[in-house]
Amino acid sequence: MPDRLAPGLLIATGQLLPISDVHRLARTSRLVRMVVNAQGQVLDMGRAVRLATPAQRRAVLARYATCYREGCPIPADMAEIDHVKGWAEGGTTDLDLLAPACTWHNRDKATHPDRYRTRRNPDGTWTLLYLGKRNRFAGRFRR
């Protein structure tokens, strides 16, 4: 039919991508869910990327004044953006699962995850709770 386009995909340049290329892209690509704000800035990316975007960083800094470790006075704008659930453990780079952590607490949490627990606050923010050092020999030597 003359009023129909040939099968394919119209790309941003106005050119038609042949159907064979569309099939190849479908076979070799993966879908990535991205949530954007009204200005088109990415807020949630799932596991597509590990690092927070500048828009995500600004949004996190608007919610937190300091490092999210309970009692830590380091200002949030001097902190790193941390995955509440670690990236290596399957955590996602989504705005509601990111919080500012000072370099010390970010590294210590990654090195000693058994020393920390996270708590979700009623306002949607997170608090990192320190449980104390765990003696690696506890329970091994009994009298």
Short mmCIF file of N, CA, C and O in Angstrom, two decimals:
data_model
loop_
_atom_site.label_atom_id
_atom_site.label_comp_id
_atom_site.label_asym_id
_atom_site.label_seq_id
_atom_site.Cartn_x
_atom_site.Cartn_y
_atom_site.Cartn_z
N MET A 1 0.85 -1.19 0.00
CA MET A 1 0.00 0.00 0.00
C MET A 1 0.89 1.24 0.00
O MET A 1 1.81 1.33 0.82
N PRO A 2 0.60 2.17 -0.84
CA PRO A 2 1.45 3.35 -0.95
C PRO A 2 1.40 4.25 0.28
O PRO A 2 2.32 5.00 0.54
N ASP A 3 0.30 4.21 1.07
CA ASP A 3 0.21 5.11 2.22
C ASP A 3 0.85 4.54 3.48
O ASP A 3 0.84 5.17 4.52
N ARG A 4 1.41 3.34 3.40
CA ARG A 4 2.07 2.74 4.56
C ARG A 4 3.57 2.75 4.37
O ARG A 4 4.07 2.59 3.27
N LEU A 5 4.29 2.95 5.50
CA LEU A 5 5.75 2.86 5.45
C LEU A 5 6.16 1.40 5.38
O LEU A 5 5.46 0.52 5.89
N ALA A 6 7.28 1.17 4.80
CA ALA A 6 7.82 -0.19 4.81
C ALA A 6 8.15 -0.55 6.24
O ALA A 6 8.45 0.33 7.05
N PRO A 7 8.12 -1.82 6.62
CA PRO A 7 8.44 -2.19 8.00
C PRO A 7 9.84 -1.71 8.38
O PRO A 7 10.78 -1.84 7.60
N GLY A 8 9.95 -1.17 9.53
CA GLY A 8 11.23 -0.66 10.01
C GLY A 8 11.00 0.30 11.15
O GLY A 8 9.91 0.39 11.72
N LEU A 9 12.02 1.05 11.48
CA LEU A 9 11.95 1.98 12.60
C LEU A 9 12.44 3.34 12.13
O LEU A 9 13.52 3.44 11.54
N LEU A 10 11.65 4.38 12.39
CA LEU A 10 12.05 5.73 12.04
C LEU A 10 12.92 6.26 13.17
O LEU A 10 12.50 6.34 14.32
N ILE A 11 14.17 6.60 12.88
CA ILE A 11 15.10 7.07 13.91
C ILE A 11 15.09 8.60 13.98
O ILE A 11 14.47 9.26 13.16
N ALA A 12 15.78 9.14 14.97
CA ALA A 12 15.75 10.58 15.24
C ALA A 12 16.20 11.44 14.06
O ALA A 12 15.78 12.58 13.93
N THR A 13 17.04 10.90 13.19
CA THR A 13 17.52 11.68 12.04
C THR A 13 16.49 11.74 10.92
O THR A 13 16.69 12.43 9.93
N GLY A 14 15.41 10.99 11.07
CA GLY A 14 14.38 10.96 10.04
C GLY A 14 14.59 9.83 9.04
O GLY A 14 13.79 9.65 8.13
N GLN A 15 15.65 9.07 9.20
CA GLN A 15 15.91 7.95 8.30
C GLN A 15 15.18 6.71 8.80
O GLN A 15 14.93 6.55 9.99
N LEU A 16 14.88 5.83 7.87
CA LEU A 16 14.22 4.58 8.21
C LEU A 16 15.26 3.50 8.42
O LEU A 16 16.11 3.27 7.56
N LEU A 17 15.22 2.87 9.59
CA LEU A 17 16.12 1.77 9.91
C LEU A 17 15.50 0.50 9.34
O LEU A 17 14.35 0.18 9.65
N PRO A 18 16.22 -0.25 8.51
CA PRO A 18 15.66 -1.46 7.91
C PRO A 18 15.23 -2.48 8.96
O PRO A 18 15.81 -2.55 10.05
N ILE A 19 14.22 -3.25 8.64
CA ILE A 19 13.69 -4.25 9.56
C ILE A 19 14.75 -5.26 9.99
O ILE A 19 14.74 -5.73 11.12
N SER A 20 15.70 -5.56 9.11
CA SER A 20 16.76 -6.51 9.48
C SER A 20 17.61 -5.93 10.62
O SER A 20 18.01 -6.66 11.53
N ASP A 21 17.85 -4.62 10.61
CA ASP A 21 18.60 -3.99 11.70
C ASP A 21 17.77 -3.96 12.98
O ASP A 21 18.31 -4.11 14.08
N VAL A 22 16.47 -3.76 12.86
CA VAL A 22 15.59 -3.78 14.03
C VAL A 22 15.63 -5.16 14.67
O VAL A 22 15.75 -5.30 15.89
N HIS A 23 15.57 -6.22 13.87
CA HIS A 23 15.64 -7.59 14.39
C HIS A 23 16.99 -7.85 15.06
O HIS A 23 17.05 -8.46 16.13
N ARG A 24 18.08 -7.39 14.43
CA ARG A 24 19.40 -7.59 15.01
C ARG A 24 19.51 -6.87 16.36
O ARG A 24 20.01 -7.43 17.34
N LEU A 25 19.03 -5.65 16.44
CA LEU A 25 19.05 -4.91 17.71
C LEU A 25 18.21 -5.61 18.78
O LEU A 25 18.59 -5.67 19.94
N ALA A 26 17.08 -6.14 18.39
CA ALA A 26 16.21 -6.84 19.35
C ALA A 26 16.90 -8.09 19.90
O ALA A 26 16.73 -8.44 21.07
N ARG A 27 17.67 -8.77 19.07
CA ARG A 27 18.36 -10.00 19.51
C ARG A 27 19.57 -9.69 20.38
O ARG A 27 19.88 -10.45 21.29
N THR A 28 20.27 -8.61 20.12
CA THR A 28 21.54 -8.35 20.80
C THR A 28 21.47 -7.28 21.88
O THR A 28 22.45 -7.03 22.55
N SER A 29 20.34 -6.66 22.06
CA SER A 29 20.20 -5.58 23.04
C SER A 29 19.44 -6.05 24.27
O SER A 29 18.91 -7.14 24.30
N ARG A 30 19.43 -5.19 25.26
CA ARG A 30 18.62 -5.48 26.43
C ARG A 30 17.82 -4.24 26.78
O ARG A 30 18.24 -3.11 26.52
N LEU A 31 16.66 -4.45 27.37
CA LEU A 31 15.82 -3.34 27.77
C LEU A 31 16.29 -2.80 29.11
O LEU A 31 16.69 -3.56 29.99
N VAL A 32 16.24 -1.51 29.25
CA VAL A 32 16.63 -0.85 30.49
C VAL A 32 15.48 0.06 30.90
O VAL A 32 15.05 0.91 30.12
N ARG A 33 14.98 -0.14 32.11
CA ARG A 33 13.92 0.72 32.62
C ARG A 33 14.55 1.98 33.18
O ARG A 33 15.48 1.92 33.98
N MET A 34 14.07 3.13 32.74
CA MET A 34 14.57 4.40 33.26
C MET A 34 13.39 5.29 33.61
O MET A 34 12.46 5.42 32.82
N VAL A 35 13.43 5.88 34.79
CA VAL A 35 12.40 6.82 35.22
C VAL A 35 13.02 8.20 35.16
O VAL A 35 14.09 8.44 35.71
N VAL A 36 12.35 9.11 34.47
CA VAL A 36 12.87 10.47 34.31
C VAL A 36 11.91 11.47 34.94
O VAL A 36 10.72 11.20 35.07
N ASN A 37 12.46 12.63 35.34
CA ASN A 37 11.59 13.68 35.89
C ASN A 37 11.06 14.53 34.74
O ASN A 37 11.31 14.24 33.56
N ALA A 38 10.33 15.59 35.07
CA ALA A 38 9.70 16.42 34.05
C ALA A 38 10.71 17.10 33.13
O ALA A 38 10.39 17.43 31.99
N GLN A 39 11.95 17.28 33.61
CA GLN A 39 12.99 17.90 32.78
C GLN A 39 13.77 16.87 31.97
O GLN A 39 14.72 17.21 31.29
N GLY A 40 13.39 15.60 32.07
CA GLY A 40 14.07 14.56 31.31
C GLY A 40 15.32 14.02 31.98
O GLY A 40 16.09 13.28 31.37
N GLN A 41 15.55 14.37 33.25
CA GLN A 41 16.72 13.87 33.96
C GLN A 41 16.41 12.50 34.56
O GLN A 41 15.36 12.31 35.17
N VAL A 42 17.33 11.57 34.40
CA VAL A 42 17.13 10.21 34.86
C VAL A 42 17.19 10.14 36.39
O VAL A 42 18.14 10.61 37.00
N LEU A 43 16.16 9.53 37.00
CA LEU A 43 16.11 9.37 38.45
C LEU A 43 16.30 7.91 38.86
O LEU A 43 16.95 7.64 39.85
N ASP A 44 15.71 6.97 38.16
CA ASP A 44 15.84 5.54 38.48
C ASP A 44 16.36 4.80 37.26
O ASP A 44 15.86 5.00 36.16
N MET A 45 17.36 3.94 37.49
CA MET A 45 17.95 3.21 36.37
C MET A 45 18.07 1.72 36.62
O MET A 45 18.68 1.02 35.84
N GLY A 46 17.55 1.22 37.71
CA GLY A 46 17.68 -0.20 37.99
C GLY A 46 19.14 -0.57 38.10
O GLY A 46 19.92 0.10 38.75
N ARG A 47 19.53 -1.65 37.44
CA ARG A 47 20.93 -2.08 37.47
C ARG A 47 21.67 -1.76 36.16
O ARG A 47 22.73 -2.28 35.89
N ALA A 48 21.10 -0.85 35.36
CA ALA A 48 21.73 -0.49 34.10
C ALA A 48 23.10 0.14 34.31
O ALA A 48 24.03 -0.11 33.56
N VAL A 49 23.22 0.97 35.33
CA VAL A 49 24.50 1.62 35.65
C VAL A 49 24.69 1.61 37.16
O VAL A 49 23.72 1.55 37.92
N ARG A 50 25.93 1.70 37.61
CA ARG A 50 26.23 1.63 39.03
C ARG A 50 26.24 3.00 39.70
O ARG A 50 25.79 3.17 40.82
N LEU A 51 26.76 4.00 39.02
CA LEU A 51 26.93 5.32 39.64
C LEU A 51 25.69 6.18 39.46
O LEU A 51 25.02 6.13 38.43
N ALA A 52 25.39 7.00 40.48
CA ALA A 52 24.25 7.91 40.43
C ALA A 52 24.51 9.02 39.41
O ALA A 52 25.65 9.45 39.23
N THR A 53 23.46 9.45 38.76
CA THR A 53 23.56 10.56 37.81
C THR A 53 23.63 11.88 38.59
O THR A 53 23.28 11.92 39.78
N PRO A 54 24.04 12.97 37.94
CA PRO A 54 24.02 14.27 38.62
C PRO A 54 22.62 14.64 39.13
O PRO A 54 22.48 15.22 40.21
N ALA A 55 21.57 14.30 38.37
CA ALA A 55 20.20 14.59 38.81
C ALA A 55 19.86 13.80 40.07
O ALA A 55 19.24 14.33 40.99
N GLN A 56 20.27 12.55 40.12
CA GLN A 56 20.02 11.74 41.31
C GLN A 56 20.78 12.31 42.50
O GLN A 56 20.24 12.38 43.61
N ARG A 57 22.00 12.72 42.28
CA ARG A 57 22.81 13.29 43.37
C ARG A 57 22.14 14.54 43.93
O ARG A 57 22.03 14.69 45.15
N ARG A 58 21.66 15.42 43.07
CA ARG A 58 20.97 16.63 43.53
C ARG A 58 19.72 16.28 44.33
O ARG A 58 19.44 16.89 45.37
N ALA A 59 18.98 15.28 43.86
CA ALA A 59 17.76 14.87 44.56
C ALA A 59 18.09 14.28 45.93
O ALA A 59 17.40 14.56 46.92
N VAL A 60 19.15 13.49 46.02
CA VAL A 60 19.56 12.91 47.31
C VAL A 60 20.00 14.01 48.26
O VAL A 60 19.62 14.03 49.44
N LEU A 61 20.77 14.97 47.77
CA LEU A 61 21.26 16.06 48.62
C LEU A 61 20.13 16.95 49.10
O LEU A 61 20.23 17.58 50.15
N ALA A 62 19.03 17.00 48.37
CA ALA A 62 17.88 17.79 48.80
C ALA A 62 17.16 17.11 49.96
O ALA A 62 16.46 17.77 50.74
N ARG A 63 17.33 15.81 50.12
CA ARG A 63 16.63 15.05 51.18
C ARG A 63 17.46 14.86 52.44
O ARG A 63 16.92 14.58 53.50
N TYR A 64 18.78 14.94 52.34
CA TYR A 64 19.66 14.65 53.47
C TYR A 64 20.56 15.84 53.75
O TYR A 64 21.09 16.45 52.83
N ALA A 65 20.78 16.13 55.04
CA ALA A 65 21.69 17.20 55.42
C ALA A 65 23.09 16.66 55.68
O ALA A 65 24.09 17.34 55.45
N THR A 66 23.18 15.41 56.17
CA THR A 66 24.47 14.81 56.53
C THR A 66 24.53 13.38 56.02
O THR A 66 23.56 12.86 55.47
N CYS A 67 25.67 12.74 56.27
CA CYS A 67 25.85 11.31 56.02
C CYS A 67 24.69 10.57 56.68
O CYS A 67 24.25 10.95 57.77
N TYR A 68 24.19 9.52 56.05
CA TYR A 68 23.03 8.84 56.61
C TYR A 68 23.35 7.91 57.76
O TYR A 68 22.43 7.35 58.37
N ARG A 69 24.60 7.78 58.15
CA ARG A 69 24.97 7.02 59.35
C ARG A 69 24.50 7.81 60.56
O ARG A 69 24.79 9.00 60.68
N GLU A 70 23.74 7.19 61.40
CA GLU A 70 23.17 7.86 62.57
C GLU A 70 24.27 8.54 63.38
O GLU A 70 25.23 7.91 63.79
N GLY A 71 24.12 9.86 63.56
CA GLY A 71 25.06 10.63 64.35
C GLY A 71 26.28 11.16 63.62
O GLY A 71 27.06 11.90 64.20
N CYS A 72 26.46 10.82 62.37
CA CYS A 72 27.63 11.30 61.62
C CYS A 72 27.39 12.75 61.17
O CYS A 72 26.39 13.05 60.53
N PRO A 73 28.32 13.66 61.50
CA PRO A 73 28.12 15.08 61.18
C PRO A 73 28.62 15.51 59.80
O PRO A 73 28.49 16.68 59.44
N ILE A 74 29.20 14.61 59.01
CA ILE A 74 29.75 14.99 57.70
C ILE A 74 28.61 15.48 56.80
O ILE A 74 27.63 14.77 56.59
N PRO A 75 28.72 16.70 56.24
CA PRO A 75 27.66 17.22 55.38
C PRO A 75 27.43 16.33 54.16
O PRO A 75 28.38 15.76 53.60
N ALA A 76 26.19 16.21 53.75
CA ALA A 76 25.84 15.36 52.62
C ALA A 76 26.54 15.77 51.34
O ALA A 76 26.89 14.92 50.52
N ASP A 77 26.77 17.07 51.16
CA ASP A 77 27.43 17.50 49.91
C ASP A 77 28.91 17.15 49.87
O ASP A 77 29.56 17.29 48.84
N MET A 78 29.46 16.64 50.99
CA MET A 78 30.84 16.16 51.01
C MET A 78 30.88 14.63 50.99
O MET A 78 31.95 14.03 51.08
N ALA A 79 29.72 14.00 50.88
CA ALA A 79 29.62 12.54 50.94
C ALA A 79 29.51 11.92 49.56
O ALA A 79 29.27 12.60 48.56
N GLU A 80 29.69 10.61 49.53
CA GLU A 80 29.49 9.82 48.32
C GLU A 80 28.04 9.34 48.30
O GLU A 80 27.41 9.25 49.34
N ILE A 81 27.54 9.03 47.13
CA ILE A 81 26.19 8.49 47.05
C ILE A 81 26.31 6.97 47.17
O ILE A 81 27.00 6.32 46.39
N ASP A 82 25.64 6.42 48.17
CA ASP A 82 25.74 5.00 48.51
C ASP A 82 24.45 4.28 48.15
O ASP A 82 23.36 4.83 48.28
N HIS A 83 24.60 3.03 47.69
CA HIS A 83 23.44 2.16 47.51
C HIS A 83 23.05 1.62 48.88
O HIS A 83 23.89 1.05 49.57
N VAL A 84 21.81 1.81 49.29
CA VAL A 84 21.36 1.30 50.58
C VAL A 84 21.54 -0.21 50.62
O VAL A 84 22.04 -0.75 51.60
N LYS A 85 21.14 -0.88 49.55
CA LYS A 85 21.46 -2.30 49.39
C LYS A 85 22.63 -2.32 48.42
O LYS A 85 22.52 -1.85 47.29
N GLY A 86 23.75 -2.86 48.85
CA GLY A 86 24.98 -2.81 48.07
C GLY A 86 24.83 -3.25 46.62
O GLY A 86 24.07 -4.16 46.31
N TRP A 87 25.54 -2.58 45.73
CA TRP A 87 25.51 -2.91 44.30
C TRP A 87 25.92 -4.35 44.08
O TRP A 87 25.31 -5.07 43.31
N ALA A 88 26.94 -4.80 44.78
CA ALA A 88 27.44 -6.17 44.62
C ALA A 88 26.41 -7.21 45.08
O ALA A 88 26.42 -8.35 44.62
N GLU A 89 25.50 -6.81 45.96
CA GLU A 89 24.46 -7.72 46.45
C GLU A 89 23.17 -7.60 45.65
O GLU A 89 22.13 -8.09 46.06
N GLY A 90 23.22 -6.94 44.51
CA GLY A 90 22.05 -6.82 43.64
C GLY A 90 21.27 -5.54 43.81
O GLY A 90 20.17 -5.41 43.28
N GLY A 91 21.81 -4.56 44.54
CA GLY A 91 21.13 -3.29 44.73
C GLY A 91 20.98 -2.53 43.42
O GLY A 91 21.74 -2.73 42.48
N THR A 92 19.98 -1.66 43.37
CA THR A 92 19.72 -0.90 42.15
C THR A 92 20.07 0.58 42.35
O THR A 92 20.13 1.06 43.47
N THR A 93 20.29 1.27 41.25
CA THR A 93 20.60 2.69 41.28
C THR A 93 19.30 3.47 41.10
O THR A 93 19.10 4.16 40.11
N ASP A 94 18.41 3.31 42.05
CA ASP A 94 17.13 4.00 42.05
C ASP A 94 17.13 5.03 43.15
O ASP A 94 17.67 4.81 44.24
N LEU A 95 16.51 6.16 42.90
CA LEU A 95 16.55 7.29 43.82
C LEU A 95 16.12 6.92 45.23
O LEU A 95 16.74 7.34 46.20
N ASP A 96 15.09 6.09 45.37
CA ASP A 96 14.62 5.76 46.71
C ASP A 96 15.51 4.75 47.43
O ASP A 96 15.28 4.43 48.59
N LEU A 97 16.56 4.26 46.77
CA LEU A 97 17.50 3.33 47.39
C LEU A 97 18.92 3.89 47.43
O LEU A 97 19.89 3.15 47.53
N LEU A 98 19.04 5.22 47.36
CA LEU A 98 20.34 5.89 47.44
C LEU A 98 20.35 6.83 48.64
O LEU A 98 19.32 7.39 49.00
N ALA A 99 21.52 6.98 49.25
CA ALA A 99 21.68 7.88 50.39
C ALA A 99 23.14 8.35 50.43
O ALA A 99 24.03 7.66 49.94
N PRO A 100 23.38 9.52 51.03
CA PRO A 100 24.77 10.00 51.13
C PRO A 100 25.51 9.33 52.28
O PRO A 100 25.00 9.24 53.39
N ALA A 101 26.70 8.84 52.01
CA ALA A 101 27.54 8.24 53.05
C ALA A 101 28.93 8.87 52.95
O ALA A 101 29.49 8.95 51.86
N CYS A 102 29.45 9.30 54.08
CA CYS A 102 30.81 9.84 54.07
C CYS A 102 31.75 8.71 53.64
O CYS A 102 31.39 7.53 53.70
N THR A 103 32.92 9.08 53.21
CA THR A 103 33.87 8.08 52.70
C THR A 103 34.14 6.99 53.73
O THR A 103 34.17 5.80 53.40
N TRP A 104 34.31 7.37 55.00
CA TRP A 104 34.62 6.39 56.04
C TRP A 104 33.49 5.36 56.17
O TRP A 104 33.72 4.16 56.13
N HIS A 105 32.25 5.84 56.32
CA HIS A 105 31.14 4.91 56.54
C HIS A 105 30.81 4.11 55.28
O HIS A 105 30.41 2.94 55.37
N ASN A 106 30.99 4.70 54.11
CA ASN A 106 30.75 3.96 52.87
C ASN A 106 31.73 2.79 52.76
O ASN A 106 31.33 1.66 52.45
N ARG A 107 33.01 3.04 53.02
CA ARG A 107 34.02 1.98 52.92
C ARG A 107 33.86 0.94 54.04
O ARG A 107 33.96 -0.25 53.80
N ASP A 108 33.58 1.43 55.27
CA ASP A 108 33.44 0.50 56.39
C ASP A 108 32.22 -0.40 56.20
O ASP A 108 32.27 -1.59 56.49
N LYS A 109 31.14 0.15 55.68
CA LYS A 109 29.94 -0.65 55.42
C LYS A 109 30.22 -1.70 54.35
O LYS A 109 29.77 -2.85 54.45
N ALA A 110 30.98 -1.33 53.33
CA ALA A 110 31.31 -2.29 52.27
C ALA A 110 32.25 -3.38 52.78
O ALA A 110 32.12 -4.55 52.40
N THR A 111 33.18 -3.02 53.65
CA THR A 111 34.15 -3.98 54.19
C THR A 111 33.55 -4.86 55.27
O THR A 111 33.86 -6.04 55.36
N HIS A 112 32.69 -4.28 56.10
CA HIS A 112 32.11 -5.00 57.25
C HIS A 112 30.58 -4.86 57.25
O HIS A 112 30.01 -4.21 58.12
N PRO A 113 29.90 -5.47 56.30
CA PRO A 113 28.44 -5.31 56.23
C PRO A 113 27.71 -5.84 57.46
O PRO A 113 26.62 -5.37 57.78
N ASP A 114 28.33 -6.77 58.18
CA ASP A 114 27.69 -7.32 59.38
C ASP A 114 27.64 -6.32 60.53
O ASP A 114 26.93 -6.52 61.50
N ARG A 115 28.37 -5.22 60.43
CA ARG A 115 28.38 -4.20 61.49
C ARG A 115 27.26 -3.17 61.33
O ARG A 115 27.08 -2.33 62.19
N TYR A 116 26.54 -3.21 60.22
CA TYR A 116 25.55 -2.18 59.93
C TYR A 116 24.19 -2.77 59.58
O TYR A 116 24.08 -3.89 59.09
N ARG A 117 23.18 -1.96 59.83
CA ARG A 117 21.81 -2.29 59.44
C ARG A 117 21.19 -0.98 58.97
O ARG A 117 21.48 0.09 59.52
N THR A 118 20.32 -1.06 57.97
CA THR A 118 19.64 0.15 57.50
C THR A 118 18.20 0.15 58.01
O THR A 118 17.59 -0.90 58.20
N ARG A 119 17.70 1.36 58.23
CA ARG A 119 16.32 1.53 58.69
C ARG A 119 15.65 2.56 57.80
O ARG A 119 16.20 3.63 57.54
N ARG A 120 14.46 2.23 57.32
CA ARG A 120 13.68 3.17 56.51
C ARG A 120 12.89 4.07 57.46
O ARG A 120 12.19 3.59 58.34
N ASN A 121 13.02 5.36 57.29
CA ASN A 121 12.32 6.33 58.13
C ASN A 121 10.94 6.64 57.55
O ASN A 121 10.71 6.43 56.35
N PRO A 122 10.02 7.15 58.37
CA PRO A 122 8.67 7.44 57.88
C PRO A 122 8.64 8.42 56.70
O PRO A 122 7.73 8.35 55.87
N ASP A 123 9.63 9.32 56.61
CA ASP A 123 9.66 10.29 55.51
C ASP A 123 10.28 9.72 54.23
O ASP A 123 10.45 10.43 53.24
N GLY A 124 10.65 8.43 54.24
CA GLY A 124 11.22 7.79 53.05
C GLY A 124 12.73 7.81 52.99
O GLY A 124 13.32 7.20 52.11
N THR A 125 13.39 8.53 53.91
CA THR A 125 14.85 8.53 53.93
C THR A 125 15.35 7.29 54.66
O THR A 125 14.55 6.52 55.22
N TRP A 126 16.65 7.09 54.65
CA TRP A 126 17.27 5.93 55.28
C TRP A 126 18.20 6.37 56.40
O TRP A 126 18.79 7.45 56.33
N THR A 127 18.38 5.51 57.39
CA THR A 127 19.36 5.71 58.45
C THR A 127 20.23 4.47 58.51
O THR A 127 19.71 3.34 58.48
N LEU A 128 21.53 4.68 58.56
CA LEU A 128 22.49 3.58 58.69
C LEU A 128 22.83 3.43 60.16
O LEU A 128 23.34 4.35 60.78
N LEU A 129 22.50 2.29 60.73
CA LEU A 129 22.72 2.03 62.15
C LEU A 129 23.96 1.18 62.34
O LEU A 129 24.14 0.17 61.65
N TYR A 130 24.82 1.60 63.27
CA TYR A 130 26.04 0.85 63.58
C TYR A 130 25.72 -0.13 64.70
O TYR A 130 25.23 0.24 65.76
N LEU A 131 25.98 -1.42 64.46
CA LEU A 131 25.68 -2.46 65.43
C LEU A 131 26.86 -2.77 66.34
O LEU A 131 26.72 -3.51 67.30
N GLY A 132 28.03 -2.24 66.03
CA GLY A 132 29.22 -2.51 66.83
C GLY A 132 30.08 -3.56 66.16
O GLY A 132 29.66 -4.28 65.26
N LYS A 133 31.31 -3.63 66.63
CA LYS A 133 32.24 -4.62 66.09
C LYS A 133 31.82 -6.00 66.55
O LYS A 133 31.45 -6.20 67.69
N ARG A 134 31.91 -6.93 65.65
CA ARG A 134 31.60 -8.31 65.98
C ARG A 134 32.91 -9.05 66.15
O ARG A 134 33.77 -9.01 65.27
N ASN A 135 33.09 -9.70 67.26
CA ASN A 135 34.31 -10.46 67.49
C ASN A 135 34.28 -11.69 66.60
O ASN A 135 33.36 -12.51 66.69
N ARG A 136 35.24 -11.83 65.75
CA ARG A 136 35.23 -12.95 64.81
C ARG A 136 35.47 -14.29 65.51
O ARG A 136 35.24 -15.34 64.94
N PHE A 137 35.93 -14.26 66.77
CA PHE A 137 36.15 -15.49 67.52
C PHE A 137 35.04 -15.77 68.52
O PHE A 137 35.11 -16.71 69.28
N ALA A 138 34.00 -14.91 68.52
CA ALA A 138 32.93 -15.09 69.51
C ALA A 138 32.28 -16.45 69.36
O ALA A 138 31.94 -16.89 68.27
N GLY A 139 32.13 -17.13 70.46
CA GLY A 139 31.47 -18.43 70.45
C GLY A 139 32.37 -19.60 70.12
O GLY A 139 31.95 -20.76 70.19
N ARG A 140 33.61 -19.35 69.75
CA ARG A 140 34.52 -20.45 69.36
C ARG A 140 35.21 -21.06 70.57
O ARG A 140 35.50 -22.24 70.57
N PHE A 141 35.49 -20.21 71.54
CA PHE A 141 36.22 -20.70 72.73
C PHE A 141 35.31 -20.61 73.94
O PHE A 141 35.07 -19.54 74.45
N ARG A 142 34.83 -21.72 74.35
CA ARG A 142 33.95 -21.76 75.54
C ARG A 142 34.63 -22.56 76.64
O ARG A 142 35.34 -23.52 76.37
N ARG A 143 34.38 -22.19 77.84
CA ARG A 143 34.96 -22.90 78.98
C ARG A 143 34.06 -23.98 79.47
O ARG A 143 32.93 -24.04 79.39
#
